[in-house]
PDB file of C-alpha atoms in Angstrom:
ATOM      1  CA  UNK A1200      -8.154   4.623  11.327  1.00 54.00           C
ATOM      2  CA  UNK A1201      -5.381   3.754  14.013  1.00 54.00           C
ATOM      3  CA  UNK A1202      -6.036   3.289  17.788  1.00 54.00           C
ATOM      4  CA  UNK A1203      -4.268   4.239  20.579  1.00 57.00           C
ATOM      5  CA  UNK A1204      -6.145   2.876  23.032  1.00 56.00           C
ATOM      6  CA  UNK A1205      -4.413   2.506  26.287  1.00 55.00           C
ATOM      7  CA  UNK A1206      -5.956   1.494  29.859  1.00 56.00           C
ATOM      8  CA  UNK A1207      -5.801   3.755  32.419  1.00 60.00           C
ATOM      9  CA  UNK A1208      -4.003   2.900  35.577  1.00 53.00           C
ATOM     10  CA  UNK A1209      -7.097   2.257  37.114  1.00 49.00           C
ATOM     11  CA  UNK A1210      -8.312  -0.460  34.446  1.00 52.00           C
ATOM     12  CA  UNK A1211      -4.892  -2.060  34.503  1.00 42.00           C
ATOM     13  CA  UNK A1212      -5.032  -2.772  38.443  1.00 44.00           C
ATOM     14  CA  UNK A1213      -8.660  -3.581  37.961  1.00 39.00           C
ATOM     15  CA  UNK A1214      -7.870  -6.065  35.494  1.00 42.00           C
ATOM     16  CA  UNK A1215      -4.994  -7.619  36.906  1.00 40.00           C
ATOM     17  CA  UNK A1216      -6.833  -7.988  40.450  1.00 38.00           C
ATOM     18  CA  UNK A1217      -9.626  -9.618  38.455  1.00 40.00           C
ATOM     19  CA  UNK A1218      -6.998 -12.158  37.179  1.00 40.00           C
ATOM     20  CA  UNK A1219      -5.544 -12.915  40.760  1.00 37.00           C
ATOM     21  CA  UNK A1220      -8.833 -13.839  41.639  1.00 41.00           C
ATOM     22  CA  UNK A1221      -9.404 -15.805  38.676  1.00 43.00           C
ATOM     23  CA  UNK A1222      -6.286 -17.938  40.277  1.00 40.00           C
ATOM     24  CA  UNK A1223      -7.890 -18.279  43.740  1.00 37.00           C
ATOM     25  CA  UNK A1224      -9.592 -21.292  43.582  1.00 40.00           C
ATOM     26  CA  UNK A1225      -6.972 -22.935  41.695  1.00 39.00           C
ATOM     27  CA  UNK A1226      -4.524 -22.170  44.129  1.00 34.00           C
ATOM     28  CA  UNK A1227      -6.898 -22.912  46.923  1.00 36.00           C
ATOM     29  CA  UNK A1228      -7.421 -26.298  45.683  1.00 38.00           C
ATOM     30  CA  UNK A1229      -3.832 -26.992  45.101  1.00 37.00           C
ATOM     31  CA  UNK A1230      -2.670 -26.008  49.116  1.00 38.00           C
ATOM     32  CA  UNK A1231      -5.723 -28.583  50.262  1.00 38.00           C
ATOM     33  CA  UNK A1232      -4.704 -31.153  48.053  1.00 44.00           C
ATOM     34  CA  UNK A1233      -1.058 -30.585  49.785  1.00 46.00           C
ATOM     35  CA  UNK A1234      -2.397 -30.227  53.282  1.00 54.00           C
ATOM     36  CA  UNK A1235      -4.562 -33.432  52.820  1.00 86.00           C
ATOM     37  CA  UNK A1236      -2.010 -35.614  50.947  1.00 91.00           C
ATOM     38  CA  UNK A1237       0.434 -34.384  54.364  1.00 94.00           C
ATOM     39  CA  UNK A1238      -2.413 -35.413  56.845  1.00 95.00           C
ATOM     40  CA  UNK A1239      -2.618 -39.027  54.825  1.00 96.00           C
ATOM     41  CA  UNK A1240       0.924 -39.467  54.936  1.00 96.00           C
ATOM     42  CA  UNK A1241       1.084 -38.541  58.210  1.00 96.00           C
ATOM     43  CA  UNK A1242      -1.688 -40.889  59.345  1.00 97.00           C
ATOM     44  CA  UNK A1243       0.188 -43.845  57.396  1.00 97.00           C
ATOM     45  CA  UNK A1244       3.202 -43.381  59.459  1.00 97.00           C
ATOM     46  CA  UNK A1245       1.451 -43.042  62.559  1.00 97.00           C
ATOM     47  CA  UNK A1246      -0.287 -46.083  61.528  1.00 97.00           C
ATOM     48  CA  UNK A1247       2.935 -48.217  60.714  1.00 98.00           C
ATOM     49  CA  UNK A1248       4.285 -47.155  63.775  1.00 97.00           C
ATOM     50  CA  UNK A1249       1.266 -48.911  65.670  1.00 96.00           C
ATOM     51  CA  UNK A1250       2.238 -52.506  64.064  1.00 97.00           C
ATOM     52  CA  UNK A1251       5.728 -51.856  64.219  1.00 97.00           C
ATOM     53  CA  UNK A1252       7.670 -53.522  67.095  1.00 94.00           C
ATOM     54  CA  UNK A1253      10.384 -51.666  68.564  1.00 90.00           C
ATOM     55  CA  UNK A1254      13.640 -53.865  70.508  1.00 85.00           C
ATOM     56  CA  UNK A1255      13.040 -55.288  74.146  1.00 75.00           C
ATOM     57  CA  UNK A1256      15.801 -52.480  74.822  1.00 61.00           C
ATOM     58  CA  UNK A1257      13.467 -49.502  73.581  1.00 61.00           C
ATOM     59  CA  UNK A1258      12.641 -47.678  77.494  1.00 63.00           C
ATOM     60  CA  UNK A1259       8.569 -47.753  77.207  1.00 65.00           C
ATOM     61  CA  UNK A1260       8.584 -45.170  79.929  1.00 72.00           C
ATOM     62  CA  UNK A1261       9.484 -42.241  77.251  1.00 86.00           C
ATOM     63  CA  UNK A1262       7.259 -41.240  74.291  1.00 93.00           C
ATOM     64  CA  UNK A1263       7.342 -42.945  70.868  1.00 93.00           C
ATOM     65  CA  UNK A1264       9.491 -40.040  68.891  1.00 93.00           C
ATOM     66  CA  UNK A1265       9.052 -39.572  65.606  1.00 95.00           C
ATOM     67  CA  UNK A1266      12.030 -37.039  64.016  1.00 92.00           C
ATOM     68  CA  UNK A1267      11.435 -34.901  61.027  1.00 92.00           C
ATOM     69  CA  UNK A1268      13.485 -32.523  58.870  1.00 84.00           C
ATOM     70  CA  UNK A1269      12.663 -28.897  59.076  1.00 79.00           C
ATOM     71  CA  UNK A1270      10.661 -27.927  56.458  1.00 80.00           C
ATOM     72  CA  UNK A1271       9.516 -31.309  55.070  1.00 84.00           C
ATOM     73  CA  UNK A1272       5.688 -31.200  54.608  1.00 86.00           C
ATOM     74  CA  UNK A1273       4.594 -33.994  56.769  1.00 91.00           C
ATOM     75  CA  UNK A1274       5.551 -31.659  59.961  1.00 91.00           C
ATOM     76  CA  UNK A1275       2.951 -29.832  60.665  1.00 93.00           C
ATOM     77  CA  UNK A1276       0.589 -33.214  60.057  1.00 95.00           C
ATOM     78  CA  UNK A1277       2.397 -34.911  62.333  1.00 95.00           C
ATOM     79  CA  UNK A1278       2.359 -32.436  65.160  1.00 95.00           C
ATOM     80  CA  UNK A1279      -1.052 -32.528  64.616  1.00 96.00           C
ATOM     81  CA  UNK A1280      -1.150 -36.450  66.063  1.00 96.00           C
ATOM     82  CA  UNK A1281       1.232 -35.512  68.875  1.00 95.00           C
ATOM     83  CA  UNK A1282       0.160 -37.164  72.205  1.00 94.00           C
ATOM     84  CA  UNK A1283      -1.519 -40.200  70.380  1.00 96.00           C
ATOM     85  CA  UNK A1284      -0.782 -43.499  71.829  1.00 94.00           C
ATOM     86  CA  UNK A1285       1.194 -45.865  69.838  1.00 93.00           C
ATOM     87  CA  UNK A1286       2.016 -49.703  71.938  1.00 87.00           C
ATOM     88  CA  UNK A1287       0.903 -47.536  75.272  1.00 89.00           C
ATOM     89  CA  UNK A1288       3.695 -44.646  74.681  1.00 92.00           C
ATOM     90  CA  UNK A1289       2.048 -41.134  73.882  1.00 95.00           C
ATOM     91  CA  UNK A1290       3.826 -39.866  70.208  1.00 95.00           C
ATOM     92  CA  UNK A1291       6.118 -36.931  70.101  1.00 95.00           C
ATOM     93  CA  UNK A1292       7.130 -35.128  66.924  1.00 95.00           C
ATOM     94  CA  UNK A1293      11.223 -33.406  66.953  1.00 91.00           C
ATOM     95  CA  UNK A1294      12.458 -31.871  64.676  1.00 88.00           C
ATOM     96  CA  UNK A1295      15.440 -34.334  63.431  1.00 83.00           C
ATOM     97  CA  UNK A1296      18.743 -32.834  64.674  1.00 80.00           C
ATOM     98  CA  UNK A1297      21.591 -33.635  66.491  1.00 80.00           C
ATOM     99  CA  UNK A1298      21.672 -35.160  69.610  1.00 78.00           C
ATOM    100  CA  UNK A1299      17.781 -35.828  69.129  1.00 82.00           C
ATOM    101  CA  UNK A1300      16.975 -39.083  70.001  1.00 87.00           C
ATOM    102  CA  UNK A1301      14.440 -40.962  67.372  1.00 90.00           C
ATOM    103  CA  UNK A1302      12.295 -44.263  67.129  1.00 93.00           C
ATOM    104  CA  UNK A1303      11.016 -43.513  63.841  1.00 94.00           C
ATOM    105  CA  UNK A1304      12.492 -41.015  60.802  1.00 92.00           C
ATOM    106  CA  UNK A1305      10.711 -39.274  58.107  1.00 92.00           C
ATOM    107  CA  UNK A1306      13.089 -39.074  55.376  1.00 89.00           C
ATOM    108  CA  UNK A1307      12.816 -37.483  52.146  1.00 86.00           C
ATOM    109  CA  UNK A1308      13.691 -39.649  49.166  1.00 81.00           C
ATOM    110  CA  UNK A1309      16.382 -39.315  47.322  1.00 72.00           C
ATOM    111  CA  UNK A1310      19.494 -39.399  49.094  1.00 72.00           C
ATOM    112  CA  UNK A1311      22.042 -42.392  51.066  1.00 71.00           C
ATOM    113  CA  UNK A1312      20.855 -43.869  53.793  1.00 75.00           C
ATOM    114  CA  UNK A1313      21.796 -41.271  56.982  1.00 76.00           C
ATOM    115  CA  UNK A1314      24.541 -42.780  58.813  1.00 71.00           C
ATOM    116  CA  UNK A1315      22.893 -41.982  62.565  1.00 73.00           C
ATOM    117  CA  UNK A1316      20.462 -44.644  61.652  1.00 76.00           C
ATOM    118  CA  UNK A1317      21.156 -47.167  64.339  1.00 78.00           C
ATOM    119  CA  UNK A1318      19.389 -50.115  65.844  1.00 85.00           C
ATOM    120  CA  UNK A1319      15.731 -49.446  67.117  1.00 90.00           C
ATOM    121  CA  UNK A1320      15.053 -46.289  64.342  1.00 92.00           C
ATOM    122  CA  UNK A1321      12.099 -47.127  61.632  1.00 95.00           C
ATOM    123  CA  UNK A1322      13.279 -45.182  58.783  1.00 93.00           C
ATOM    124  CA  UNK A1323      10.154 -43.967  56.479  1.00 94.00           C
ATOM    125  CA  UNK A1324      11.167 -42.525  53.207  1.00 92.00           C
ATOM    126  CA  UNK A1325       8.455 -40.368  51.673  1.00 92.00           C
ATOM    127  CA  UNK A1326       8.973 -40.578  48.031  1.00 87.00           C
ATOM    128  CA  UNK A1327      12.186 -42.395  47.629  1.00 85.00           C
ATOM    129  CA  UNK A1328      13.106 -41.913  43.716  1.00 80.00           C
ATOM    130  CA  UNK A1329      16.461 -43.417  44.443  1.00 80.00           C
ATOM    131  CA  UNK A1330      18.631 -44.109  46.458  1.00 77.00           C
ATOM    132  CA  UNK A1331      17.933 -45.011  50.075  1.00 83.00           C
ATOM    133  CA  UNK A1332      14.121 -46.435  50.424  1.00 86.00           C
ATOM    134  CA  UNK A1333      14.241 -47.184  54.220  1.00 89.00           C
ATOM    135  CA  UNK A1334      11.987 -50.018  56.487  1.00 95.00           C
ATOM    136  CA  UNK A1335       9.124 -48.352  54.921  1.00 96.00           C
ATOM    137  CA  UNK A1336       9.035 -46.392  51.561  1.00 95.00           C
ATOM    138  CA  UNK A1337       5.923 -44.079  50.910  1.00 96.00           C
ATOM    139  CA  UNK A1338       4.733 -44.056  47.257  1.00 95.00           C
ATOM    140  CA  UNK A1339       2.501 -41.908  45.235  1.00 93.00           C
ATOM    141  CA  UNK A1340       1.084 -44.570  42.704  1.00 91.00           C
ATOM    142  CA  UNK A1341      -2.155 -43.928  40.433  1.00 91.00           C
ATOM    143  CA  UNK A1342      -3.277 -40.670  42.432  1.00 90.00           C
ATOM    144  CA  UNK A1343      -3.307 -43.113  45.728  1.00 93.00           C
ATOM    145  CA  UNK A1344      -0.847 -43.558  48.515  1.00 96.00           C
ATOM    146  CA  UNK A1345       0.931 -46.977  49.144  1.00 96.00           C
ATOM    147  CA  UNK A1346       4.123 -48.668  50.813  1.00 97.00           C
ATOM    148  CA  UNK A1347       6.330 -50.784  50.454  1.00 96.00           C
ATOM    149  CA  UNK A1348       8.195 -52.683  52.922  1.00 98.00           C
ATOM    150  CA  UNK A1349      11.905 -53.307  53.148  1.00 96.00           C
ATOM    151  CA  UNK A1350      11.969 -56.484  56.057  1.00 96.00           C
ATOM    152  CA  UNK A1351      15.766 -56.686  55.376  1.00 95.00           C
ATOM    153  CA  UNK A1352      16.367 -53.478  56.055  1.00 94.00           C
ATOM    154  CA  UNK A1353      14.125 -53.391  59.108  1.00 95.00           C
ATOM    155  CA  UNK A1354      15.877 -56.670  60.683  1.00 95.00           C
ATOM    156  CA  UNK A1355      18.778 -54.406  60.422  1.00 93.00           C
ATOM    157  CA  UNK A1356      17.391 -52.300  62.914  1.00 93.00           C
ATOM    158  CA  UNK A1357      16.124 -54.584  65.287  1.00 94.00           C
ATOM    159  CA  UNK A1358      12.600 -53.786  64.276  1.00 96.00           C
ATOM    160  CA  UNK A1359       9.908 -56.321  63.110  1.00 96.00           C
ATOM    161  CA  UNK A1360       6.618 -55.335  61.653  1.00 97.00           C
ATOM    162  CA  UNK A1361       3.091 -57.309  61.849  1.00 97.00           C
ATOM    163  CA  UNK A1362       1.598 -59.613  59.363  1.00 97.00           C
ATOM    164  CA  UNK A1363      -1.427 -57.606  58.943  1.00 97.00           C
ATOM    165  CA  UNK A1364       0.895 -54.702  58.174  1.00 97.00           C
ATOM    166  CA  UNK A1365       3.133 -56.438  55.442  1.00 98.00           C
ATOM    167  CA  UNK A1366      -0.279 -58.054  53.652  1.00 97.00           C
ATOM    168  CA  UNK A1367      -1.485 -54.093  53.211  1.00 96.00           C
ATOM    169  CA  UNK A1368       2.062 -53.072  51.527  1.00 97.00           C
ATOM    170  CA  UNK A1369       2.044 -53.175  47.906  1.00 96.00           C
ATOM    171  CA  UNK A1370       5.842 -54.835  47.948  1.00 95.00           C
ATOM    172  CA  UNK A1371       7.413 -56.554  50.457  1.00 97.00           C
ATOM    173  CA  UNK A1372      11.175 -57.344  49.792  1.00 92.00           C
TER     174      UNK A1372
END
């Protein structure tokens, strides 16, 4: 006995809106595991920033400005800290461009080190695989977020960081 059994348009939809829903939660779970790995990173840098020092030079009228690319996921979790005090200068988050002037720089990993990187800029690489790793590189290790520091590379820029700070990174070069 052969069967042509074929599901009506109906039963089709039904059953592939039943498997969308299915993938709900899973999705759901994997946009707040972004979102709250972004708000962790984001609270690291803002937290480096606080035992970073900046030059003499550095004018401690104008806010502490922290530069981002378009598009990179820490963004919107930085905005979110906007106004914040870091060394008694309120935080501002810019989009990185030109022209825009920057005391810290959320990098992505993975490429040279930018060449506008001058004196008084932390650089903080988030996820450097290779190639430039910045002051301050931001690791994924274990399912847990750590750092490690670059002093070299932070002398370089005139910046110095405290000793509580390099005791909490899990390398300090």
């Amino acid at each position: 006995m052969r069967s042509d059994f074929r599901p009506s348009g109906a039963r089709l939809r039904c059953g592939v809106a039943l498997a969308v829903l299915a993938l709900v939660p899973a999705l759901a779970r994997y946009a707040c595991a972004q979102s709250d790995d972004a708000a962790l990173k984001a609270a690291y840098v803002y937290n480096i920033a606080q035992f970073t020092s900046w030059p003499a030079a550095a004018p401690a009228a104008r806010p502490l400005t922290v530069c981002v690319s378009g598009g990179h996921a820490l963004g919107q979790s930085l905005r979110k800290l906007q106004g914040k005090p870091v060394s008694g200068r309120p935080l501002a988050v810019l989009e990185a461009g030109p022209g825009v002037q920057c005391d810290v720089a959320v990098l992505r990993g993975g490429g040279p080190r930018p060449a506008e990187l001058g004196n008084g800029i932390l650089a903080i690489v988030d996820e450097p695989k290779n190639g430039y790793a910045g002051a301050v590189a931001l690791i994924e290790e274990d399912q847990h977020l750590r750092f490690d520091i670059d002093t070299a590379e932070a002398a370089r820029a005139g910046l110095h960081f405290s000793s509580r700070l390099l005791r909490l990174a899990r390398n300090v070069r």
